[in-house]
Amino acid sequence: MPLPRRLAPSILNADLAQLAEQVRLVQDVAEWIHLDVMDGHFVPNLTFGPPVVAALRPHTARFLDCHLMVDNPVELLPALAEAGADSVTMHVEALPDPAGAIRAAAEHGLSVGLALRPGTGLDALLPYLDRIDLVLPMTVEPGFGGQEFRADVLPKVAAARRAIDAAGRDVALQVDGGVNQATLDDCLAAGADVFVVGTAIFRADDPATAAKMFRSLIDEGRGPGPDDRAGEA
């Protein structure tokens, strides 16, 4: 049974001085709110951490989806769980022991995903597909919002879709990076079911209207067919 398609607006390019209000603008049409946690080491940028998650939690009942672009994601798990995060997605490139990190997240009551940089092959996470809740093949290099979508990652997304289907588990397939009105159809065709949209929503003149548009496009867009699932990771 395919998972429902979910919209996950990313607050990376929201007005952080008005964060609660920015989330209120989009939460009626978004199941998830996506938070990019960056440490200035794993990626050059430095954003926010558990205190911002804790500050936002009282203002929304939506699923808080934390993408950890940090050197040591495991050390953040206790604080994120206490702050009210619902899920963490950790980069396999930052995990010397992915299985141990997955166990640690579960022990803190967090849903857990694994992310891949564009240059990292899908094989890096397939051994853990039986114990994770989400797969994220990044469609840009992690670290900054507003980058151009990497179409060369689409075969990896499609291969992840096939692997998830073959496993017969309810694993979400997320796309993050350069997802906008022009690239959304390709993401749908590759089989993604969670769509992180940042710049195209929060840098729009009217974020609420932009979020509603993406909600409609996701609901109405076509899913993957046999031709779309061709290709290798």
Coordinates of N, CA and C in Angstrom, one line a residue:
M1 N 0.8 -1.2 0.0 CA 0.0 0.0 0.0 C 0.9 1.2 0.0
P2 N 0.8 2.1 -1.0 CA 1.7 3.3 -1.1 C 1.4 4.2 0.0
L3 N 2.4 4.9 0.6 CA 2.2 5.9 1.6 C 1.6 7.1 1.0
P4 N 0.8 7.9 1.7 CA 0.3 9.2 1.2 C 1.4 10.1 0.9
R5 N 1.1 11.0 -0.1 CA 2.1 12.0 -0.4 C 2.0 13.2 0.6
R6 N 3.2 13.6 1.0 CA 3.2 14.6 2.1 C 4.1 15.8 1.6
L7 N 3.6 17.0 2.0 CA 4.3 18.2 1.7 C 5.0 18.6 3.0
A8 N 6.3 19.0 2.9 CA 7.2 19.3 4.0 C 7.9 20.6 3.8
P9 N 7.2 21.8 4.0 CA 7.9 23.1 3.8 C 9.1 23.2 4.7
S10 N 10.2 23.6 4.1 CA 11.5 23.8 4.8 C 11.6 25.2 5.3
I11 N 11.8 25.4 6.6 CA 11.9 26.7 7.2 C 13.3 27.4 7.0
L12 N 14.2 26.7 6.2 CA 15.5 27.3 6.1 C 15.5 28.7 5.5
N13 N 14.6 28.9 4.6 CA 14.5 30.3 3.9 C 13.2 31.0 4.4
A14 N 12.6 30.6 5.5 CA 11.6 31.4 6.1 C 12.1 32.6 6.9
D15 N 11.3 33.5 7.3 CA 11.7 34.6 8.2 C 11.7 34.1 9.6
L16 N 13.0 33.8 10.1 CA 13.1 33.1 11.4 C 12.7 34.0 12.5
A17 N 12.7 35.4 12.3 CA 12.2 36.3 13.3 C 10.7 36.1 13.5
Q18 N 10.0 35.5 12.6 CA 8.6 35.3 12.6 C 8.2 33.9 12.4
L19 N 9.1 33.0 13.0 CA 9.0 31.6 12.6 C 7.6 30.9 12.9
A20 N 7.1 31.2 14.1 CA 5.8 30.6 14.4 C 4.7 31.0 13.4
E21 N 4.7 32.3 13.1 CA 3.7 32.8 12.1 C 4.0 32.3 10.7
Q22 N 5.2 32.1 10.3 CA 5.6 31.5 9.0 C 5.0 30.1 8.9
V23 N 5.2 29.3 10.0 CA 4.6 28.0 10.0 C 3.1 28.0 9.9
R24 N 2.5 28.9 10.6 CA 1.0 29.0 10.6 C 0.5 29.2 9.2
L25 N 1.3 29.9 8.4 CA 0.9 30.2 7.0 C 0.8 29.0 6.2
V26 N 1.5 27.9 6.5 CA 1.6 26.8 5.6 C 1.0 25.5 6.2
Q27 N 0.8 25.4 7.5 CA 0.6 24.2 8.2 C -0.8 23.6 7.8
D28 N -1.7 24.4 7.4 CA -3.0 23.8 7.0 C -3.0 22.9 5.8
V29 N -1.9 23.0 5.0 CA -1.8 22.2 3.8 C -0.6 21.3 3.8
A30 N 0.2 21.4 4.9 CA 1.4 20.6 5.0 C 1.3 19.6 6.2
E31 N 1.7 18.4 5.9 CA 1.7 17.4 7.0 C 2.9 17.5 7.9
W32 N 4.0 17.9 7.3 CA 5.3 17.9 8.0 C 5.9 19.3 7.9
I33 N 6.7 19.7 8.9 CA 7.5 20.9 8.8 C 9.0 20.4 8.8
H34 N 9.8 20.9 7.9 CA 11.2 20.4 7.7 C 12.1 21.4 8.3
L35 N 13.0 20.9 9.2 CA 14.0 21.8 9.8 C 15.4 21.3 9.4
D36 N 16.2 22.2 8.8 CA 17.6 21.8 8.4 C 18.6 22.2 9.5
V37 N 19.1 21.2 10.2 CA 20.0 21.5 11.3 C 21.5 21.3 10.7
M38 N 22.2 22.4 10.8 CA 23.6 22.4 10.2 C 24.6 22.9 11.2
D39 N 25.8 22.4 11.2 CA 26.7 22.7 12.3 C 27.9 23.5 11.8
G40 N 28.0 23.9 10.5 CA 29.2 24.6 10.0 C 30.4 23.8 9.8
H41 N 30.3 22.4 10.0 CA 31.4 21.5 9.8 C 31.1 20.5 8.7
F42 N 30.0 19.7 8.9 CA 29.6 18.7 7.9 C 29.3 19.5 6.6
V43 N 28.6 20.6 6.8 CA 28.4 21.5 5.7 C 28.9 22.9 6.1
P44 N 29.2 23.8 5.1 CA 29.7 25.1 5.5 C 28.8 26.0 6.3
N45 N 27.5 25.8 6.1 CA 26.5 26.7 6.7 C 26.2 26.4 8.1
L46 N 25.8 27.3 8.9 CA 25.4 27.1 10.3 C 24.0 27.6 10.5
T47 N 23.1 26.8 11.0 CA 21.7 27.2 11.1 C 21.2 27.2 12.5
F48 N 20.5 26.2 12.9 CA 19.9 26.2 14.2 C 19.9 24.7 14.7
G49 N 19.5 24.6 16.0 CA 19.5 23.3 16.6 C 18.3 23.1 17.5
P50 N 18.5 22.2 18.5 CA 17.3 21.9 19.4 C 16.6 23.0 20.0
P51 N 17.2 24.1 20.4 CA 16.5 25.2 21.0 C 15.4 25.8 20.0
V52 N 15.7 25.9 18.7 CA 14.7 26.3 17.8 C 13.5 25.3 17.6
V53 N 13.9 24.0 17.6 CA 12.8 23.0 17.6 C 11.9 23.2 18.8
A54 N 12.5 23.4 20.0 CA 11.7 23.5 21.2 C 10.9 24.8 21.2
A55 N 11.4 25.9 20.6 CA 10.6 27.1 20.5 C 9.4 27.0 19.6
L56 N 9.6 26.2 18.5 CA 8.5 26.0 17.6 C 7.5 25.0 18.0
R57 N 7.9 24.0 18.8 CA 7.0 22.9 19.1 C 5.6 23.4 19.7
P58 N 5.6 24.4 20.6 CA 4.2 24.7 21.1 C 3.3 25.4 20.1
H59 N 3.9 25.8 19.0 CA 3.1 26.6 18.0 C 2.5 25.7 16.9
T60 N 2.8 24.4 16.8 CA 2.3 23.6 15.8 C 2.2 22.2 16.2
A61 N 1.2 21.5 15.8 CA 1.0 20.1 16.0 C 1.6 19.2 14.9
R62 N 2.1 19.9 13.9 CA 2.6 19.2 12.7 C 3.9 18.4 13.1
F63 N 4.1 17.3 12.2 CA 5.3 16.4 12.4 C 6.5 17.2 12.1
L64 N 7.4 17.3 13.0 CA 8.7 18.1 12.9 C 9.8 17.1 12.4
D65 N 10.2 17.4 11.2 CA 11.1 16.5 10.4 C 12.5 17.2 10.4
C66 N 13.4 16.7 11.2 CA 14.7 17.3 11.3 C 15.8 16.6 10.5
H67 N 16.4 17.4 9.6 CA 17.4 16.9 8.7 C 18.8 17.3 9.3
L68 N 19.6 16.3 9.8 CA 20.8 16.6 10.5 C 22.0 16.6 9.6
M69 N 22.4 17.8 9.2 CA 23.6 18.0 8.4 C 24.8 18.4 9.3
V70 N 25.2 17.4 10.1 CA 26.2 17.7 11.2 C 27.2 16.5 11.3
D71 N 28.3 16.8 11.9 CA 29.4 15.8 11.9 C 29.0 14.7 12.9
N72 N 28.3 15.0 14.0 CA 28.0 14.0 15.0 C 26.5 14.0 15.3
P73 N 25.7 13.5 14.4 CA 24.2 13.5 14.7 C 23.8 12.8 15.9
V74 N 24.5 11.8 16.3 CA 24.0 11.0 17.5 C 24.0 11.8 18.7
E75 N 25.0 12.7 18.9 CA 25.1 13.5 20.1 C 23.9 14.5 20.2
L76 N 23.2 14.8 19.1 CA 22.1 15.7 19.2 C 20.7 15.0 19.5
L77 N 20.7 13.7 19.4 CA 19.4 12.9 19.6 C 18.7 13.2 20.9
P78 N 19.4 13.1 22.0 CA 18.6 13.4 23.3 C 18.0 14.8 23.3
A79 N 18.7 15.8 22.9 CA 18.2 17.2 23.0 C 17.1 17.3 22.0
L80 N 17.2 16.8 20.8 CA 16.1 16.9 19.8 C 14.8 16.2 20.3
A81 N 15.0 15.0 20.9 CA 13.8 14.3 21.4 C 13.2 15.1 22.5
E82 N 14.0 15.7 23.4 CA 13.4 16.5 24.5 C 12.7 17.7 23.9
A83 N 13.3 18.3 22.8 CA 12.7 19.5 22.2 C 11.4 19.3 21.5
G84 N 11.1 18.0 21.2 CA 9.8 17.7 20.6 C 9.9 17.4 19.1
A85 N 11.1 17.1 18.6 CA 11.2 16.6 17.3 C 10.5 15.2 17.1
D86 N 10.0 15.0 15.9 CA 9.3 13.7 15.6 C 10.2 12.8 14.9
S87 N 11.1 13.3 14.0 CA 12.0 12.4 13.3 C 13.3 13.1 13.1
V88 N 14.3 12.3 12.8 CA 15.6 12.8 12.5 C 16.1 12.0 11.2
T89 N 16.7 12.7 10.3 CA 17.3 12.1 9.1 C 18.8 12.4 9.2
M90 N 19.6 11.3 9.3 CA 21.1 11.5 9.4 C 21.8 11.1 8.1
H91 N 22.9 11.7 7.8 CA 23.6 11.4 6.6 C 24.5 10.2 6.9
V92 N 24.4 9.2 6.0 CA 25.3 8.0 6.1 C 26.8 8.4 6.1
E93 N 27.1 9.5 5.4 CA 28.5 9.9 5.3 C 29.0 10.4 6.7
A94 N 28.1 10.7 7.6 CA 28.6 11.2 8.9 C 28.5 10.1 10.0
L95 N 28.1 8.9 9.6 CA 27.9 7.8 10.6 C 28.9 6.7 10.4
P96 N 29.8 6.6 11.4 CA 30.7 5.4 11.4 C 30.0 4.1 11.7
D97 N 28.9 4.2 12.4 CA 28.1 3.1 12.8 C 26.6 3.4 12.5
P98 N 26.1 3.3 11.3 CA 24.7 3.6 11.0 C 23.8 2.8 11.8
A99 N 24.0 1.5 12.0 CA 23.1 0.7 12.8 C 23.0 1.2 14.2
G100 N 24.1 1.5 14.8 CA 24.1 2.1 16.2 C 23.3 3.4 16.3
A101 N 23.5 4.2 15.2 CA 22.8 5.5 15.2 C 21.3 5.3 15.1
I102 N 20.9 4.4 14.2 CA 19.5 4.1 14.1 C 18.9 3.6 15.4
R103 N 19.6 2.7 16.1 CA 19.1 2.2 17.4 C 19.0 3.3 18.4
A104 N 20.0 4.2 18.4 CA 19.9 5.3 19.3 C 18.7 6.2 19.1
A105 N 18.4 6.5 17.8 CA 17.3 7.3 17.5 C 16.0 6.7 18.0
A106 N 15.9 5.4 17.7 CA 14.7 4.6 18.1 C 14.5 4.6 19.7
E107 N 15.6 4.5 20.4 CA 15.6 4.5 21.8 C 15.1 5.9 22.4
H108 N 15.3 6.9 21.6 CA 14.8 8.2 22.0 C 13.4 8.5 21.5
G109 N 12.7 7.5 20.9 CA 11.4 7.7 20.4 C 11.2 8.4 19.1
L110 N 12.3 8.5 18.4 CA 12.3 9.3 17.1 C 12.2 8.4 15.9
S111 N 11.4 8.8 14.9 CA 11.5 8.1 13.6 C 12.8 8.5 13.0
V112 N 13.3 7.6 12.2 CA 14.7 7.8 11.7 C 14.8 7.6 10.2
G113 N 15.5 8.5 9.5 CA 15.8 8.3 8.1 C 17.3 8.4 7.9
L114 N 17.7 7.9 6.7 CA 19.1 8.1 6.2 C 19.1 8.9 5.0
A115 N 20.0 9.8 4.9 CA 20.2 10.7 3.7 C 21.5 10.4 3.0
L116 N 21.5 10.7 1.7 CA 22.7 10.5 0.9 C 23.0 11.8 0.1
R117 N 24.3 12.2 0.1 CA 24.7 13.3 -0.8 C 24.5 12.8 -2.2
P118 N 24.4 13.8 -3.2 CA 24.2 13.3 -4.6 C 25.3 12.3 -5.1
G119 N 26.5 12.4 -4.6 CA 27.6 11.5 -5.1 C 27.7 10.2 -4.3
T120 N 26.8 10.0 -3.3 CA 26.9 8.7 -2.6 C 25.9 7.8 -3.1
G121 N 26.3 6.5 -3.4 CA 25.4 5.5 -4.0 C 24.4 5.0 -3.0
L122 N 23.3 4.6 -3.6 CA 22.2 4.0 -2.8 C 22.6 2.8 -2.0
D123 N 23.6 2.1 -2.5 CA 24.1 0.9 -1.7 C 24.5 1.2 -0.3
A124 N 24.9 2.5 0.0 CA 25.3 2.8 1.3 C 24.3 2.7 2.4
L125 N 23.0 2.8 1.9 CA 21.9 2.7 3.0 C 21.1 1.4 2.8
L126 N 21.2 0.7 1.7 CA 20.3 -0.5 1.5 C 20.4 -1.5 2.7
P127 N 21.6 -1.7 3.3 CA 21.7 -2.7 4.4 C 20.8 -2.3 5.6
Y128 N 20.3 -1.1 5.6 CA 19.6 -0.6 6.8 C 18.1 -0.3 6.4
L129 N 17.7 -0.7 5.2 CA 16.4 -0.4 4.8 C 15.3 -1.1 5.6
D130 N 15.7 -2.2 6.3 CA 14.7 -2.9 7.1 C 14.5 -2.3 8.5
R131 N 15.2 -1.2 8.8 CA 15.1 -0.7 10.1 C 14.9 0.9 10.1
I132 N 14.7 1.5 9.0 CA 14.5 2.9 8.9 C 13.1 3.3 8.4
D133 N 12.8 4.5 8.6 CA 11.4 5.0 8.2 C 11.4 5.9 7.0
L134 N 12.6 6.3 6.6 CA 12.7 7.3 5.5 C 14.0 7.2 4.8
V135 N 14.0 7.4 3.5 CA 15.2 7.5 2.6 C 15.2 8.8 2.0
L136 N 16.3 9.5 2.0 CA 16.5 10.8 1.4 C 17.7 10.9 0.5
P137 N 17.5 10.7 -0.8 CA 18.6 11.0 -1.8 C 18.6 12.5 -2.1
M138 N 19.5 13.2 -1.6 CA 19.5 14.7 -1.8 C 19.6 15.0 -3.2
T139 N 18.8 16.0 -3.7 CA 18.9 16.5 -5.1 C 19.6 17.8 -5.2
V140 N 20.4 18.2 -4.2 CA 21.4 19.2 -4.2 C 22.5 18.8 -3.3
E141 N 23.6 19.4 -3.3 CA 24.6 19.2 -2.3 C 24.1 19.9 -1.0
P142 N 24.1 19.2 0.1 CA 23.5 19.7 1.4 C 24.3 20.9 1.8
G143 N 23.5 21.8 2.5 CA 24.2 23.0 3.1 C 23.6 24.3 2.8
F144 N 22.9 24.5 1.7 CA 22.4 25.8 1.4 C 21.0 25.7 0.6
G145 N 20.1 26.6 0.9 CA 18.8 26.6 0.2 C 19.0 27.3 -1.1
G146 N 18.0 27.2 -2.0 CA 18.0 27.9 -3.3 C 18.9 27.4 -4.4
Q147 N 19.4 26.1 -4.2 CA 20.3 25.6 -5.2 C 19.5 25.0 -6.4
E148 N 20.2 24.8 -7.5 CA 19.5 24.2 -8.7 C 19.4 22.7 -8.5
F149 N 18.2 22.2 -8.9 CA 17.9 20.8 -8.8 C 18.8 19.9 -9.6
R150 N 19.3 18.8 -9.0 CA 20.2 17.9 -9.7 C 19.4 16.8 -10.3
A151 N 19.1 16.9 -11.6 CA 18.3 15.9 -12.3 C 19.0 14.6 -12.4
D152 N 20.4 14.6 -12.3 CA 21.1 13.4 -12.4 C 20.9 12.4 -11.2
V153 N 20.2 13.0 -10.1 CA 19.9 12.1 -8.9 C 18.6 11.4 -9.1
L154 N 17.8 11.7 -10.1 CA 16.5 11.1 -10.3 C 16.6 9.6 -10.4
P155 N 17.6 9.0 -11.2 CA 17.6 7.6 -11.2 C 17.9 6.9 -9.9
K156 N 18.6 7.6 -9.0 CA 18.8 7.1 -7.6 C 17.5 7.1 -6.9
V157 N 16.7 8.2 -7.0 CA 15.4 8.2 -6.4 C 14.5 7.1 -6.9
A158 N 14.5 6.9 -8.2 CA 13.7 5.8 -8.8 C 14.2 4.4 -8.3
A159 N 15.5 4.2 -8.1 CA 16.0 3.0 -7.6 C 15.6 2.8 -6.2
A160 N 15.6 3.9 -5.4 CA 15.2 3.8 -4.0 C 13.7 3.4 -3.9
R161 N 12.9 3.9 -4.9 CA 11.5 3.5 -4.9 C 11.3 2.0 -5.1
R162 N 12.1 1.5 -6.0 CA 12.1 0.1 -6.3 C 12.5 -0.8 -5.1
A163 N 13.6 -0.3 -4.5 CA 14.1 -1.0 -3.3 C 13.0 -1.0 -2.2
I164 N 12.4 0.1 -1.9 CA 11.4 0.2 -0.9 C 10.2 -0.7 -1.2
D165 N 9.8 -0.7 -2.5 CA 8.6 -1.5 -2.9 C 9.0 -3.0 -2.7
A166 N 10.2 -3.4 -3.1 CA 10.6 -4.8 -3.0 C 10.7 -5.2 -1.5
A167 N 11.1 -4.3 -0.6 CA 11.2 -4.6 0.8 C 9.8 -4.8 1.4
G168 N 8.8 -4.2 0.8 CA 7.4 -4.3 1.4 C 7.2 -3.6 2.7
R169 N 8.0 -2.5 2.9 CA 7.9 -1.8 4.2 C 7.4 -0.4 3.9
D170 N 6.8 0.2 4.9 CA 6.3 1.6 4.8 C 7.4 2.6 5.1
V171 N 8.2 2.7 4.1 CA 9.4 3.6 4.2 C 9.1 4.8 3.3
A172 N 9.2 6.0 3.9 CA 9.0 7.2 3.1 C 10.2 7.5 2.2
L173 N 9.9 8.1 1.0 CA 10.9 8.4 0.1 C 10.9 10.0 -0.1
Q174 N 11.8 10.6 0.4 CA 11.8 12.1 0.4 C 12.7 12.7 -0.6
V175 N 12.3 13.8 -1.2 CA 13.2 14.6 -2.1 C 13.4 15.9 -1.4
D176 N 14.6 16.5 -1.5 CA 15.0 17.7 -0.8 C 16.1 18.4 -1.6
G177 N 15.8 19.6 -2.1 CA 16.8 20.4 -2.8 C 16.3 20.7 -4.2
G178 N 16.0 22.0 -4.4 CA 15.6 22.5 -5.7 C 14.3 22.0 -6.1
V179 N 13.4 21.5 -5.2 CA 12.1 21.1 -5.6 C 11.2 22.3 -5.7
N180 N 10.7 22.5 -6.9 CA 9.8 23.6 -7.2 C 8.8 23.2 -8.3
Q181 N 8.1 24.2 -8.8 CA 7.0 23.8 -9.7 C 7.5 23.1 -11.0
A182 N 8.7 23.5 -11.4 CA 9.3 22.9 -12.6 C 9.8 21.5 -12.4
T183 N 10.3 21.2 -11.2 CA 10.9 19.9 -11.0 C 10.0 18.9 -10.3
L184 N 8.9 19.3 -9.8 CA 8.0 18.5 -9.0 C 7.5 17.2 -9.8
D185 N 7.2 17.4 -11.0 CA 6.7 16.3 -11.8 C 7.7 15.2 -11.9
D186 N 9.0 15.6 -12.1 CA 10.0 14.5 -12.2 C 10.2 13.8 -10.9
C187 N 10.0 14.5 -9.8 CA 10.1 13.8 -8.5 C 8.9 12.9 -8.3
L188 N 7.8 13.3 -8.7 CA 6.6 12.4 -8.6 C 6.8 11.2 -9.5
A189 N 7.3 11.4 -10.7 CA 7.4 10.3 -11.6 C 8.5 9.3 -11.1
A190 N 9.5 9.8 -10.4 CA 10.5 8.9 -9.8 C 10.0 8.1 -8.6
G191 N 8.9 8.5 -8.0 CA 8.3 7.7 -7.0 C 8.4 8.3 -5.6
A192 N 8.9 9.6 -5.5 CA 9.0 10.2 -4.2 C 7.6 10.4 -3.6
D193 N 7.5 10.5 -2.2 CA 6.2 10.7 -1.6 C 6.3 11.7 -0.5
V194 N 7.5 12.3 -0.2 CA 7.6 13.4 0.7 C 8.4 14.5 0.0
F195 N 7.8 15.7 0.0 CA 8.4 16.7 -0.9 C 8.8 17.9 0.0
V196 N 10.1 18.1 0.1 CA 10.6 19.3 0.9 C 10.7 20.4 -0.1
V197 N 10.0 21.5 0.3 CA 10.0 22.7 -0.6 C 10.3 23.9 0.3
G198 N 11.3 24.6 0.0 CA 11.7 25.7 0.8 C 11.6 27.1 0.1
T199 N 12.6 27.4 -0.7 CA 12.6 28.6 -1.4 C 11.3 28.9 -2.2
A200 N 10.8 27.9 -2.9 CA 9.6 28.1 -3.7 C 8.4 28.5 -2.9
I201 N 8.4 28.2 -1.6 CA 7.3 28.6 -0.7 C 7.6 29.9 0.0
F202 N 8.7 29.8 0.8 CA 8.9 30.9 1.7 C 9.5 32.2 1.1
R203 N 10.0 32.1 -0.1 CA 10.5 33.3 -0.8 C 9.5 33.7 -1.8
A204 N 8.3 33.1 -1.9 CA 7.2 33.6 -2.7 C 6.6 34.8 -2.1
D205 N 5.9 35.6 -2.9 CA 5.3 36.8 -2.4 C 4.2 36.4 -1.4
D206 N 3.6 35.3 -1.6 CA 2.5 34.9 -0.6 C 2.8 33.4 -0.3
P207 N 3.5 33.1 0.8 CA 3.8 31.7 1.1 C 2.6 30.8 1.3
A208 N 1.5 31.3 1.8 CA 0.4 30.5 2.0 C -0.2 30.1 0.7
T209 N -0.3 31.0 -0.3 CA -0.8 30.6 -1.6 C 0.1 29.6 -2.3
A210 N 1.4 29.9 -2.1 CA 2.4 29.0 -2.8 C 2.3 27.6 -2.2
A211 N 2.1 27.5 -0.9 CA 2.0 26.1 -0.2 C 0.7 25.4 -0.7
K212 N -0.4 26.2 -0.9 CA -1.6 25.6 -1.4 C -1.4 25.1 -2.8
M213 N -0.7 25.8 -3.6 CA -0.4 25.4 -5.0 C 0.4 24.1 -5.0
F214 N 1.4 24.0 -4.2 CA 2.2 22.7 -4.1 C 1.3 21.6 -3.6
R215 N 0.5 21.9 -2.6 CA -0.4 20.8 -2.2 C -1.3 20.3 -3.3
S216 N -1.8 21.2 -4.1 CA -2.7 20.7 -5.3 C -1.8 20.0 -6.3
L217 N -0.6 20.5 -6.6 CA 0.2 19.8 -7.6 C 0.6 18.4 -7.1
I218 N 0.9 18.3 -5.8 CA 1.3 16.9 -5.3 C 0.1 16.0 -5.4
D219 N -1.1 16.5 -5.0 CA -2.3 15.6 -5.0 C -2.7 15.2 -6.4
E220 N -2.5 16.1 -7.3 CA -3.0 15.8 -8.7 C -1.9 15.2 -9.6
G221 N -0.6 15.3 -9.2 CA 0.4 14.8 -10.1 C 0.4 13.3 -10.3
R222 N 1.0 12.9 -11.4 CA 1.0 11.5 -11.7 C 2.1 10.8 -10.9
G223 N 1.9 9.6 -10.5 CA 2.9 8.8 -9.9 C 3.8 8.1 -10.8
P224 N 4.7 7.2 -10.3 CA 5.6 6.5 -11.2 C 5.0 5.4 -12.0
G225 N 5.4 5.3 -13.3 CA 5.0 4.2 -14.2 C 6.2 3.4 -14.5
P226 N 6.0 2.3 -15.2 CA 7.1 1.4 -15.5 C 8.3 2.1 -16.2
D227 N 8.0 3.1 -17.1 CA 9.1 3.7 -17.8 C 9.9 4.7 -16.8
D228 N 9.2 5.2 -15.8 CA 9.8 6.2 -14.9 C 10.7 5.4 -14.0
R229 N 10.5 4.1 -13.7 CA 11.3 3.4 -12.7 C 12.5 2.8 -13.4
A230 N 12.7 3.0 -14.6 CA 13.9 2.5 -15.3 C 15.1 3.3 -14.8
G231 N 16.3 2.7 -14.9 CA 17.6 3.4 -14.6 C 18.2 2.8 -13.4
E232 N 19.5 3.2 -13.2 CA 20.2 2.7 -12.1 C 20.6 3.8 -11.1
A233 N 20.9 3.4 -9.9 CA 21.3 4.4 -8.9 C 22.7 4.9 -9.2

